[in-house]
Short mmCIF file of C-alpha atoms and ligand atoms in Angstrom, two decimals:
data_model
loop_
_atom_site.label_atom_id
_atom_site.label_comp_id
_atom_site.label_asym_id
_atom_site.label_seq_id
_atom_site.Cartn_x
_atom_site.Cartn_y
_atom_site.Cartn_z
CA MET A 271 -27.71 9.98 6.54
CA PRO A 272 -28.40 6.75 8.68
CA GLU A 273 -25.89 6.17 11.66
CA ASN A 274 -24.92 2.44 10.75
CA ARG A 275 -25.05 2.46 7.05
CA LYS A 276 -25.33 -0.75 5.22
CA LEU A 277 -26.32 -0.22 1.70
CA THR A 278 -27.19 -2.76 -1.04
CA GLU A 279 -24.83 -3.12 -3.92
CA ALA A 280 -26.92 -1.04 -6.22
CA GLU A 281 -27.53 1.76 -3.59
CA LEU A 282 -23.77 1.81 -2.81
CA LEU A 283 -22.63 2.14 -6.42
CA ALA A 284 -25.43 4.92 -6.97
CA ASP A 285 -23.91 6.70 -3.81
CA VAL A 286 -20.42 6.60 -5.24
CA PRO A 287 -19.65 10.02 -7.07
CA ASP A 288 -18.87 9.65 -10.73
CA GLY A 289 -17.07 12.88 -11.29
CA LEU A 290 -13.61 14.46 -10.64
CA TYR A 291 -13.24 16.09 -7.14
CA ILE A 292 -11.56 19.37 -7.79
CA GLY A 293 -11.64 22.45 -5.34
CA GLY A 294 -14.40 21.03 -3.34
CA GLU A 295 -16.61 20.34 -6.19
CA TRP A 296 -17.67 17.23 -8.29
CA ALA A 297 -17.05 18.00 -11.95
CA PRO A 298 -17.57 15.74 -15.08
CA GLY A 299 -14.18 16.87 -16.43
CA GLU A 300 -13.41 16.99 -20.22
CA ARG A 301 -14.14 13.09 -20.69
CA PRO A 302 -17.20 12.43 -18.70
CA SER A 303 -18.59 8.87 -18.28
CA ALA A 304 -15.61 7.24 -19.99
CA LEU A 305 -13.78 5.03 -17.31
CA ASP A 306 -15.44 1.71 -16.88
CA VAL A 307 -15.00 0.12 -13.43
CA LEU A 308 -15.20 -3.53 -13.56
CA ASP A 309 -15.80 -6.25 -10.99
CA PRO A 310 -13.00 -8.94 -11.56
CA SER A 311 -15.23 -11.84 -10.36
CA THR A 312 -17.89 -11.47 -13.03
CA GLY A 313 -16.21 -8.96 -15.63
CA ARG A 314 -19.16 -6.77 -15.54
CA VAL A 315 -19.16 -3.06 -15.47
CA LEU A 316 -19.75 -1.68 -11.80
CA LYS A 317 -19.96 2.02 -12.69
CA THR A 318 -18.71 4.36 -15.40
CA ILE A 319 -16.97 7.38 -14.10
CA ALA A 320 -15.08 10.45 -15.54
CA ASP A 321 -11.70 10.10 -17.21
CA ALA A 322 -9.53 12.96 -16.61
CA SER A 323 -7.55 14.66 -19.24
CA PRO A 324 -4.20 16.38 -18.68
CA ALA A 325 -5.91 19.75 -18.40
CA ASP A 326 -8.16 18.22 -15.75
CA GLY A 327 -5.07 17.21 -13.62
CA ILE A 328 -3.66 20.82 -14.04
CA ARG A 329 -7.10 22.06 -12.75
CA ALA A 330 -6.73 19.82 -9.88
CA LEU A 331 -3.31 20.98 -9.15
CA ASP A 332 -4.53 24.49 -9.42
CA ALA A 333 -7.02 23.87 -6.67
CA ALA A 334 -4.32 22.20 -4.34
CA VAL A 335 -2.16 25.22 -4.81
CA ASP A 336 -5.06 27.80 -4.26
CA ALA A 337 -5.89 26.04 -0.85
CA ALA A 338 -2.32 25.41 0.22
CA ASP A 339 -1.73 28.64 2.38
CA SER A 340 -4.93 28.56 4.18
CA TRP A 341 -4.72 24.83 4.94
CA ALA A 342 -0.97 25.25 6.04
CA ALA A 343 -2.21 28.20 8.27
CA THR A 344 -5.13 26.00 9.76
CA ALA A 345 -4.29 25.14 13.49
CA PRO A 346 -2.76 21.67 13.66
CA ARG A 347 -5.64 20.79 16.29
CA LYS A 348 -8.17 21.71 13.75
CA ARG A 349 -6.45 19.52 10.92
CA GLY A 350 -6.28 16.55 13.37
CA GLU A 351 -9.89 16.92 14.41
CA ILE A 352 -11.03 16.80 10.90
CA LEU A 353 -8.75 13.49 10.44
CA ARG A 354 -10.37 12.22 13.68
CA ARG A 355 -13.98 12.94 12.38
CA ALA A 356 -13.00 11.12 9.00
CA PHE A 357 -11.92 8.11 11.20
CA ASP A 358 -15.39 8.17 13.07
CA LEU A 359 -17.18 8.36 9.91
CA LEU A 360 -15.19 5.53 8.48
CA GLN A 361 -16.23 3.23 11.27
CA GLU A 362 -19.96 3.94 10.60
CA ARG A 363 -19.56 3.40 7.02
CA ALA A 364 -17.15 0.39 7.38
CA ASP A 365 -19.44 -2.09 5.72
CA ASP A 366 -20.02 0.15 2.74
CA PHE A 367 -16.46 0.67 2.07
CA ALA A 368 -15.60 -3.07 2.54
CA LEU A 369 -18.35 -4.04 0.02
CA LEU A 370 -16.98 -1.34 -2.46
CA MET A 371 -13.57 -2.75 -2.20
CA THR A 372 -14.79 -6.33 -2.77
CA LEU A 373 -16.66 -5.16 -5.79
CA GLU A 374 -13.97 -3.34 -7.49
CA MET A 375 -11.00 -5.25 -6.27
CA GLY A 376 -12.08 -8.68 -5.71
CA LYS A 377 -10.85 -9.53 -2.20
CA PRO A 378 -13.21 -11.49 0.18
CA VAL A 379 -15.38 -9.11 2.23
CA ALA A 380 -14.00 -10.11 5.72
CA GLU A 381 -10.54 -8.99 4.32
CA ALA A 382 -11.95 -5.85 3.00
CA ARG A 383 -13.20 -5.13 6.32
CA GLY A 384 -9.82 -5.58 7.68
CA GLU A 385 -8.47 -3.26 5.17
CA VAL A 386 -11.16 -0.63 6.43
CA THR A 387 -9.54 -1.07 9.91
CA TYR A 388 -6.08 -0.83 8.84
CA GLY A 389 -6.76 2.22 6.50
CA GLY A 390 -8.72 4.00 9.16
CA GLU A 391 -6.07 3.64 11.61
CA PHE A 392 -3.96 6.09 9.53
CA LEU A 393 -6.68 8.68 10.14
CA ARG A 394 -6.72 8.08 13.65
CA TRP A 395 -2.78 8.17 14.21
CA PHE A 396 -2.33 11.00 12.03
CA SER A 397 -4.92 13.06 13.86
CA GLU A 398 -2.84 12.60 16.87
CA GLU A 399 0.58 13.33 14.99
CA ALA A 400 -0.78 16.52 13.58
CA VAL A 401 -0.32 18.31 16.94
CA ARG A 402 3.06 16.76 17.61
CA ILE A 403 4.90 18.61 14.89
CA THR A 404 7.78 20.03 16.71
CA GLY A 405 11.20 21.99 16.29
CA ARG A 406 13.93 22.85 18.44
CA TYR A 407 15.81 26.00 19.81
CA GLY A 408 19.49 25.96 21.25
CA VAL A 409 22.58 27.84 21.76
CA ASN A 410 25.18 27.33 18.88
CA PRO A 411 28.47 25.83 19.82
CA GLU A 412 30.45 28.87 19.76
CA GLY A 413 27.98 30.44 22.12
CA THR A 414 27.39 33.44 19.73
CA GLY A 415 24.05 32.72 18.65
CA ARG A 416 20.75 30.88 18.71
CA MET A 417 19.85 27.88 16.54
CA ILE A 418 16.25 27.62 15.72
CA VAL A 419 14.86 24.48 13.93
CA THR A 420 11.35 24.32 12.63
CA GLN A 421 9.24 22.04 10.44
CA HIS A 422 6.95 23.39 7.61
CA PRO A 423 4.53 21.59 5.16
CA VAL A 424 6.40 20.81 1.93
CA GLY A 425 3.62 22.25 -0.22
CA PRO A 426 1.24 20.86 -2.79
CA CYS A 427 1.59 17.02 -3.20
CA TYR A 428 0.75 14.36 -5.88
CA LEU A 429 -0.20 11.08 -4.53
CA ILE A 430 -0.35 8.01 -6.93
CA THR A 431 -1.85 4.84 -5.46
CA PRO A 432 -2.14 1.19 -6.61
CA TRP A 433 -5.33 -1.10 -7.04
CA ASN A 434 -4.50 -3.74 -4.58
CA PHE A 435 -5.33 -1.80 -1.33
CA PRO A 436 -7.75 0.58 -2.45
CA LEU A 437 -8.22 2.48 0.82
CA ALA A 438 -5.29 1.91 3.00
CA MET A 439 -2.84 3.04 0.21
CA ALA A 440 -4.76 6.33 -0.02
CA THR A 441 -5.22 6.97 3.69
CA ARG A 442 -1.58 6.11 4.35
CA LYS A 443 -0.56 9.12 2.18
CA ILE A 444 -3.47 11.36 2.35
CA ALA A 445 -3.72 11.29 6.30
CA PRO A 446 0.09 12.27 7.19
CA ALA A 447 0.02 14.97 4.18
CA LEU A 448 -3.13 16.58 5.58
CA ALA A 449 -1.84 16.36 9.09
CA ALA A 450 1.26 18.18 8.15
CA GLY A 451 -0.71 20.96 6.46
CA CYS A 452 -0.15 19.87 2.78
CA THR A 453 -2.96 19.97 0.04
CA VAL A 454 -2.89 17.03 -2.22
CA VAL A 455 -3.96 15.69 -5.67
CA VAL A 456 -4.69 11.97 -5.61
CA LYS A 457 -4.95 9.67 -8.37
CA PRO A 458 -5.93 6.28 -7.62
CA ALA A 459 -5.37 3.22 -9.96
CA GLU A 460 -7.77 3.05 -12.87
CA LEU A 461 -8.78 -0.53 -11.92
CA THR A 462 -10.20 0.69 -8.49
CA PRO A 463 -10.89 4.27 -8.50
CA LEU A 464 -14.27 3.93 -6.75
CA THR A 465 -13.05 3.67 -2.96
CA THR A 466 -10.96 6.85 -3.34
CA LEU A 467 -13.89 8.69 -4.83
CA TYR A 468 -16.08 7.45 -1.99
CA PHE A 469 -13.55 8.45 0.66
CA ALA A 470 -13.34 12.05 -0.77
CA LYS A 471 -17.05 12.33 -0.18
CA LEU A 472 -16.39 11.25 3.27
CA MET A 473 -13.74 13.70 3.84
CA THR A 474 -16.30 16.42 2.69
CA ASP A 475 -18.70 15.06 5.47
CA ALA A 476 -15.87 15.39 8.05
CA GLY A 477 -15.65 19.04 7.16
CA LEU A 478 -12.54 19.11 5.19
CA PRO A 479 -12.42 22.55 3.34
CA GLY A 480 -12.46 22.42 -0.54
CA GLY A 481 -9.28 22.20 -2.45
CA VAL A 482 -7.32 20.35 0.34
CA LEU A 483 -8.04 17.09 -1.19
CA ASN A 484 -8.70 16.65 -4.95
CA VAL A 485 -9.14 13.38 -6.83
CA ILE A 486 -8.46 12.72 -10.40
CA THR A 487 -9.39 9.10 -12.15
CA THR A 488 -8.13 8.51 -15.45
CA THR A 489 -7.45 5.76 -18.06
CA THR A 490 -4.36 7.79 -19.11
CA SER A 491 -2.06 7.91 -16.01
CA GLY A 492 1.22 8.64 -17.82
CA ALA A 493 -0.22 11.58 -19.83
CA VAL A 494 -2.13 13.06 -16.88
CA SER A 495 0.64 12.71 -14.49
CA GLU A 496 3.69 14.02 -16.43
CA PRO A 497 2.50 17.68 -16.71
CA ILE A 498 1.47 17.62 -12.87
CA ILE A 499 4.98 16.28 -12.03
CA ALA A 500 6.56 18.95 -14.41
CA ASP A 501 4.59 21.76 -12.85
CA PRO A 502 7.05 23.95 -10.65
CA ARG A 503 4.09 24.46 -8.11
CA LEU A 504 4.26 20.70 -7.11
CA ARG A 505 6.55 20.26 -4.36
CA LYS A 506 6.17 16.40 -3.57
CA LEU A 507 5.56 13.15 -5.33
CA SER A 508 4.38 10.11 -3.37
CA PHE A 509 4.02 6.89 -5.30
CA THR A 510 3.07 3.29 -4.18
CA GLY A 511 3.17 0.89 -7.26
CA SER A 512 5.46 -1.28 -9.16
CA THR A 513 9.23 -0.66 -9.46
CA PRO A 514 9.44 -0.06 -13.21
CA VAL A 515 6.66 2.80 -12.90
CA GLY A 516 8.40 4.23 -9.82
CA GLN A 517 11.81 4.44 -11.53
CA LYS A 518 10.11 6.27 -14.43
CA LEU A 519 8.59 8.78 -12.05
CA LEU A 520 11.73 9.37 -10.06
CA GLN A 521 13.16 10.45 -13.57
CA GLN A 522 10.56 12.98 -14.08
CA ALA A 523 10.41 14.06 -10.53
CA SER A 524 14.18 14.84 -10.66
CA GLN A 525 13.46 17.62 -13.16
CA GLY A 526 11.94 19.76 -10.41
CA VAL A 527 13.95 18.13 -7.66
CA LEU A 528 10.86 17.20 -5.79
CA ARG A 529 10.64 15.46 -2.65
CA THR A 530 9.56 11.81 -3.31
CA SER A 531 8.31 8.74 -1.49
CA MET A 532 8.43 5.56 -3.32
CA GLU A 533 6.72 2.38 -2.05
CA LEU A 534 7.54 -0.24 -4.64
CA GLY A 535 7.50 -3.83 -5.36
CA GLY A 536 8.62 -6.60 -3.12
CA ASN A 537 9.97 -10.12 -3.26
CA ALA A 538 9.75 -11.27 0.30
CA PRO A 539 11.66 -14.18 1.41
CA PHE A 540 9.79 -16.50 4.26
CA VAL A 541 12.55 -18.31 5.99
CA VAL A 542 11.66 -21.43 8.16
CA PHE A 543 14.45 -22.87 10.49
CA ASP A 544 14.46 -26.21 11.55
CA ASP A 545 13.96 -25.35 15.12
CA ALA A 546 10.74 -23.16 14.18
CA ASP A 547 7.39 -24.06 15.58
CA LEU A 548 6.22 -25.60 12.51
CA ASP A 549 2.44 -25.11 12.95
CA LYS A 550 2.95 -21.23 13.68
CA ALA A 551 5.17 -21.09 10.74
CA VAL A 552 2.34 -22.60 8.59
CA ASP A 553 -0.18 -20.22 10.14
CA GLY A 554 2.15 -17.35 9.47
CA ALA A 555 2.64 -18.61 5.78
CA MET A 556 -0.97 -18.66 5.05
CA LEU A 557 -1.43 -15.06 6.16
CA ALA A 558 1.75 -14.04 4.42
CA LYS A 559 0.88 -15.57 1.09
CA PHE A 560 -2.72 -15.82 0.81
CA ARG A 561 -3.81 -12.55 2.40
CA ASN A 562 -5.32 -10.16 -0.43
CA ILE A 563 -5.26 -13.14 -2.70
CA GLY A 564 -1.53 -12.97 -2.87
CA GLU A 565 -1.58 -9.46 -4.16
CA ALA A 566 0.18 -7.60 -1.66
CA CYS A 567 3.74 -5.83 -1.97
CA THR A 568 4.34 -7.69 1.39
CA ALA A 569 3.21 -11.05 0.09
CA ALA A 570 5.69 -14.12 0.90
CA ASN A 571 7.27 -14.81 -2.53
CA ARG A 572 9.90 -17.20 -1.81
CA PHE A 573 9.48 -19.75 0.89
CA ILE A 574 13.06 -20.75 1.99
CA VAL A 575 12.66 -23.64 4.39
CA HIS A 576 15.45 -25.78 6.03
CA GLU A 577 15.85 -29.17 4.21
CA ALA A 578 15.10 -31.10 7.37
CA VAL A 579 11.73 -29.66 7.63
CA ALA A 580 10.88 -28.75 4.12
CA GLU A 581 8.65 -31.86 3.42
CA GLU A 582 6.61 -31.59 6.51
CA PHE A 583 6.02 -27.79 6.00
CA ALA A 584 5.19 -28.50 2.34
CA ALA A 585 2.65 -31.23 3.37
CA LYS A 586 1.09 -29.01 6.08
CA VAL A 587 0.73 -25.97 3.70
CA THR A 588 -0.69 -28.03 0.76
CA GLU A 589 -3.33 -29.51 3.21
CA ARG A 590 -4.55 -26.06 4.36
CA VAL A 591 -4.40 -24.79 0.51
CA ARG A 592 -6.74 -27.53 -0.35
CA GLY A 593 -9.06 -26.11 2.33
CA LEU A 594 -9.20 -22.54 0.63
CA LYS A 595 -12.50 -21.62 -0.99
CA VAL A 596 -12.16 -19.67 -4.32
CA GLY A 597 -15.09 -17.56 -5.39
CA ARG A 598 -16.62 -14.08 -5.56
CA GLY A 599 -15.47 -12.23 -2.35
CA THR A 600 -19.09 -11.36 -1.41
CA ASP A 601 -19.95 -15.05 -1.20
CA ASP A 602 -20.02 -16.72 2.33
CA GLY A 603 -16.85 -18.67 3.36
CA VAL A 604 -14.81 -17.45 0.19
CA THR A 605 -11.24 -16.96 1.13
CA ILE A 606 -9.61 -16.57 -2.22
CA GLY A 607 -11.25 -13.92 -4.61
CA PRO A 608 -10.35 -13.49 -8.28
CA LEU A 609 -6.90 -11.94 -9.43
CA ILE A 610 -7.37 -8.44 -10.71
CA ASP A 611 -7.09 -9.10 -14.43
CA ASP A 612 -6.35 -11.32 -17.24
CA ARG A 613 -2.75 -10.28 -17.17
CA ALA A 614 -2.47 -11.14 -13.61
CA VAL A 615 -3.79 -14.62 -14.28
CA ALA A 616 -1.46 -15.16 -17.26
CA LYS A 617 1.57 -14.08 -15.18
CA ALA A 618 0.79 -16.65 -12.39
CA SER A 619 0.25 -19.43 -14.81
CA ALA A 620 3.41 -18.59 -16.61
CA LEU A 621 5.72 -18.41 -13.43
CA VAL A 622 4.20 -21.86 -12.31
CA THR A 623 4.71 -23.47 -15.88
CA ASP A 624 8.48 -21.97 -15.84
CA ALA A 625 9.12 -23.47 -12.26
CA VAL A 626 7.64 -26.82 -13.05
CA GLY A 627 9.47 -26.88 -16.43
CA ARG A 628 12.83 -26.42 -14.60
CA GLY A 629 12.05 -29.31 -12.40
CA ALA A 630 9.84 -28.03 -9.26
CA THR A 631 6.85 -30.47 -8.15
CA LEU A 632 3.49 -29.06 -8.46
CA ARG A 633 1.71 -30.30 -5.33
CA VAL A 634 -1.68 -28.57 -5.88
CA GLY A 635 -3.48 -26.13 -8.14
CA GLY A 636 -1.38 -24.51 -10.93
CA SER A 637 -4.08 -23.52 -13.44
CA ALA A 638 -6.50 -20.75 -14.32
CA ILE A 639 -9.96 -21.35 -13.53
CA ASP A 640 -12.54 -21.46 -16.63
CA GLY A 641 -15.48 -19.40 -16.66
CA VAL A 642 -16.36 -15.90 -15.79
CA GLY A 643 -13.93 -13.95 -13.72
CA THR A 644 -10.29 -13.86 -13.52
CA PHE A 645 -9.74 -16.79 -10.98
CA PHE A 646 -6.31 -18.91 -10.42
CA GLU A 647 -6.19 -21.95 -8.20
CA PRO A 648 -4.44 -21.73 -4.80
CA THR A 649 -1.07 -23.54 -5.71
CA VAL A 650 1.88 -25.18 -4.12
CA VAL A 651 5.25 -25.83 -6.03
CA THR A 652 8.06 -27.44 -4.20
CA ASP A 653 11.68 -27.93 -4.90
CA VAL A 654 12.00 -24.82 -7.10
CA VAL A 655 15.42 -24.50 -8.55
CA ALA A 656 17.62 -21.56 -8.75
CA GLY A 657 17.18 -19.48 -11.72
CA SER A 658 13.43 -20.09 -11.96
CA ASP A 659 11.40 -16.88 -12.86
CA ILE A 660 9.17 -17.41 -9.85
CA LEU A 661 12.03 -16.71 -7.49
CA ARG A 662 12.97 -13.33 -9.34
CA GLU A 663 9.62 -11.73 -10.21
CA GLU A 664 6.73 -10.65 -7.89
CA ILE A 665 4.22 -13.29 -8.22
CA PHE A 666 1.17 -11.29 -6.97
CA GLY A 667 -1.04 -14.29 -6.85
CA PRO A 668 -1.94 -17.34 -4.70
CA VAL A 669 1.21 -19.42 -5.41
CA VAL A 670 3.47 -20.97 -2.82
CA ALA A 671 7.02 -21.55 -4.10
CA ILE A 672 9.13 -23.44 -1.68
CA VAL A 673 12.98 -23.69 -1.99
CA PRO A 674 14.97 -25.92 0.50
CA PHE A 675 18.21 -24.58 2.14
CA HIS A 676 21.15 -26.22 3.89
CA ASP A 677 22.42 -23.86 6.59
CA GLU A 678 21.81 -20.33 7.92
CA ALA A 679 24.49 -18.79 5.58
CA ASP A 680 22.79 -20.46 2.77
CA ALA A 681 19.29 -19.00 3.76
CA VAL A 682 20.70 -15.57 4.06
CA ARG A 683 22.38 -15.86 0.75
CA ILE A 684 19.12 -16.99 -0.92
CA ALA A 685 17.11 -14.48 0.92
CA ASN A 686 18.99 -11.56 -0.16
CA ASP A 687 19.42 -12.64 -3.73
CA THR A 688 17.03 -10.19 -5.08
CA GLU A 689 17.10 -6.51 -6.12
CA TYR A 690 14.04 -6.02 -3.93
CA GLY A 691 14.08 -5.42 0.01
CA LEU A 692 10.71 -4.64 1.33
CA VAL A 693 9.92 -7.13 3.99
CA SER A 694 11.22 -10.63 5.18
CA TYR A 695 9.65 -13.14 7.42
CA VAL A 696 11.70 -15.39 9.65
CA PHE A 697 10.48 -18.45 11.94
CA THR A 698 12.99 -19.65 14.54
CA LYS A 699 12.67 -20.25 18.24
CA ASP A 700 16.44 -19.37 18.64
CA LEU A 701 16.59 -15.78 19.74
CA ALA A 702 20.21 -15.08 18.86
CA ARG A 703 19.43 -16.56 15.26
CA GLY A 704 16.44 -14.31 15.11
CA GLN A 705 18.65 -11.37 16.04
CA ARG A 706 21.30 -12.36 13.29
CA MET A 707 18.68 -12.42 10.78
CA ILE A 708 17.43 -8.87 11.64
CA GLU A 709 20.94 -7.76 10.86
CA SER A 710 21.61 -9.89 8.02
CA LEU A 711 18.47 -9.70 5.86
CA GLN A 712 18.38 -6.68 3.52
CA THR A 713 14.76 -5.67 3.91
CA GLY A 714 13.18 -2.50 5.40
CA MET A 715 10.66 -4.51 7.66
CA MET A 716 10.83 -8.00 9.13
CA GLY A 717 8.19 -10.39 10.59
CA LEU A 718 9.89 -12.49 13.21
CA ASN A 719 7.67 -15.29 14.00
CA VAL A 720 4.75 -13.53 12.53
CA GLY A 721 3.05 -13.49 9.21
CA VAL A 722 1.79 -9.73 8.92
CA VAL A 723 3.68 -6.61 9.98
CA SER A 724 1.60 -3.73 8.75
CA ASN A 725 0.58 -1.21 11.40
CA ALA A 726 -0.32 2.41 11.13
CA ALA A 727 2.16 3.09 14.11
CA ALA A 728 5.02 1.45 12.26
CA PRO A 729 7.37 2.86 9.68
CA PHE A 730 6.42 0.97 6.55
CA GLY A 731 8.92 0.96 3.61
CA GLY A 732 11.58 -0.80 1.86
CA VAL A 733 15.43 -0.62 1.02
CA LYS A 734 17.15 -1.42 -2.48
CA GLN A 735 14.72 -1.36 -5.27
CA SER A 736 11.58 -1.59 -2.91
CA GLY A 737 11.53 2.08 -2.35
CA LEU A 738 12.34 5.38 -0.53
CA GLY A 739 11.02 6.85 2.53
CA ARG A 740 8.67 5.53 5.11
CA GLU A 741 4.72 5.66 5.52
CA GLY A 742 3.04 5.33 9.12
CA GLY A 743 4.59 5.54 12.36
CA PHE A 744 6.33 8.65 13.91
CA GLU A 745 8.30 8.84 10.42
CA GLY A 746 5.40 9.11 8.29
CA ILE A 747 4.63 12.76 8.78
CA HIS A 748 8.11 13.72 8.19
CA GLU A 749 7.59 12.86 4.47
CA TYR A 750 5.44 15.80 4.21
CA LEU A 751 7.52 18.28 6.11
CA SER A 752 10.68 20.26 5.47
CA THR A 753 13.02 21.35 8.10
CA LYS A 754 14.10 24.96 8.20
CA TYR A 755 17.33 26.10 10.25
CA THR A 756 17.30 29.67 11.37
CA LEU A 757 20.27 31.40 13.17
CA THR A 758 19.97 34.50 15.22
CA PRO A 759 22.67 36.52 17.18
CA ASP A 760 23.01 35.92 20.94
CA PRO A 761 20.20 38.10 22.36
CA PHE A 762 22.27 39.16 25.15
CA ALA A 763 25.27 40.27 23.43
P1 NAD B 2175 1.60 0.17 -11.35
O1 NAD B 2175 2.84 0.64 -10.95
O2 NAD B 2175 1.11 -0.37 -12.42
O3 NAD B 2175 0.52 1.32 -10.85
C1 NAD B 2175 0.38 2.04 -9.78
C2 NAD B 2175 -0.14 3.47 -9.92
O4 NAD B 2175 0.55 4.03 -10.93
C3 NAD B 2175 -1.60 3.27 -10.40
O5 NAD B 2175 -2.41 4.21 -9.91
C4 NAD B 2175 -1.51 3.64 -12.06
O6 NAD B 2175 -2.53 4.04 -12.76
C5 NAD B 2175 -0.19 4.43 -11.98
N1 NAD B 2175 0.56 4.71 -12.98
C6 NAD B 2175 0.89 3.51 -13.98
N2 NAD B 2175 1.65 4.19 -15.04
C7 NAD B 2175 2.01 5.41 -14.61
C8 NAD B 2175 2.87 6.48 -15.19
N3 NAD B 2175 3.49 6.35 -16.31
N4 NAD B 2175 2.60 7.57 -14.65
C9 NAD B 2175 1.97 7.88 -13.50
N5 NAD B 2175 1.31 6.93 -13.04
C10 NAD B 2175 1.23 5.75 -13.60
O7 NAD B 2175 1.29 -0.96 -9.95
P2 NAD B 2175 -0.03 -1.72 -9.66
O8 NAD B 2175 -0.29 -2.83 -10.59
O9 NAD B 2175 -1.22 -0.75 -9.36
O10 NAD B 2175 0.25 -2.31 -8.05
C11 NAD B 2175 1.02 -3.33 -7.88
C12 NAD B 2175 2.24 -2.84 -7.65
O11 NAD B 2175 2.33 -2.23 -6.49
C13 NAD B 2175 3.15 -4.19 -7.12
O12 NAD B 2175 4.55 -4.06 -7.67
C14 NAD B 2175 3.21 -3.98 -5.67
O13 NAD B 2175 4.36 -4.47 -4.84
C15 NAD B 2175 3.31 -2.51 -5.58
N6 NAD B 2175 2.84 -2.19 -4.05
C16 NAD B 2175 3.70 -1.68 -3.37
C17 NAD B 2175 3.37 -1.27 -1.91
C18 NAD B 2175 4.35 -0.79 -0.95
O14 NAD B 2175 4.03 -0.11 0.02
N7 NAD B 2175 5.63 -0.96 -1.17
C19 NAD B 2175 2.09 -1.38 -1.65
C20 NAD B 2175 1.13 -1.87 -2.47
C21 NAD B 2175 1.65 -2.31 -3.71
#
């Protein structure tokens, strides 16, 4: 295999496996060649792959269960070294992974390259964390015994990932699970399964034993997932996706009282105070809104801007938006790719129409783009009125919605007026005000004078209906560990 790989589109697609990865083998499953993966910028089929049945799903769980004891008993250093080798291989194949993500998801290739960096960092971070799983030993308060606290892998895990970050959402779960000593079945989104299949191949090359990582791809996620979640051998469910699906899965997981991690939807407020450095706020806004074509759970959804600077902010953002280049993610200079499918375009369109119908001003964009591919114009709407759908729902597209506010209390009230609580962004030069916002905004994360917060070393996650648990950081590995407490008598008594 060449050192610095850079395959053509055709070579790359041919190199991606088209089967299910179960027990270290690639198998066609019960429904081979039945899942078409499309390029959203052209609508053409990129590759046709296996479509797992419920029985295939259970076979994948069988493999994870069979491998569980030996992987849990594998030395933490060895588990870490396999993850580290995977990190190194990913650097070598970075261009191939970036192209593959652009093809199946649509994001510009430079952004896909950024996701390879971000996704790879979870491999490196958790390769380091694998050897830092600790416990404690102490005398009980009565002095009559010794209290021993140890950490153990939770057991076989089922990991379900979304389409918007095909690599990073997978490594953010797989790396901590494997570092902790858990075996996994991964089910990527049916819209973007190729990256996960290619990643499974990379893990084999990194020396991962068969059965530790299993991948199933399917068009029938509900029917395949339900029996896996109901199986008493499964011990953990980790899901990233929409809140309604997360709620349904939590109900299913309650039967087996499974450990769960839920990374769900967002409705991020982006608050700009009148004392903010407006140019920095505009830079932050462009990142927070247009990264990943607006299709990020962390995307700024509501721009809440002080009335004294709202017009200037809107004018500057509108000018920048006019400079964005829409097109196929592989083309030079493109900054905005297609939305993932027709439904996403229809949703963005409906949200803009509703906002304008209620009195908002359309400054630029606002429409789907005719022709092949599912493209939507980068859009700015200002003076959005309370009650508009765009303030309540995740836009998941390249649309800026600006709401003016009067004072700090007003900004906090508007920002918290949502059932979501993933991330917030605040721009102010006033340190005390920034600290007040940290304490007042009901979100699991905050960008204070920055437009992107994601980092493998940070605990990523939300409050309210944005989820449960944290991925990344020191916290990330604990999602895959269970704590055992043992009491022994005083050995001197
Ligand atoms: P989705 O909920 O439709 O799908 C997510 C995954 O769940 C996919 O793999 C899908 O196949 C699977 N799925 C769907 N129905 C299922 C069922 N009944 N049983 C089992 N699995 C099922 O979400 P999506 O459209 O793929 O992703 C976008 C959503 O993900 C947005 O709401 C976004 O905010 C959220 N998201 C959250 C985070 C986070 O970290 N909080 C990160 C990325 C995306």
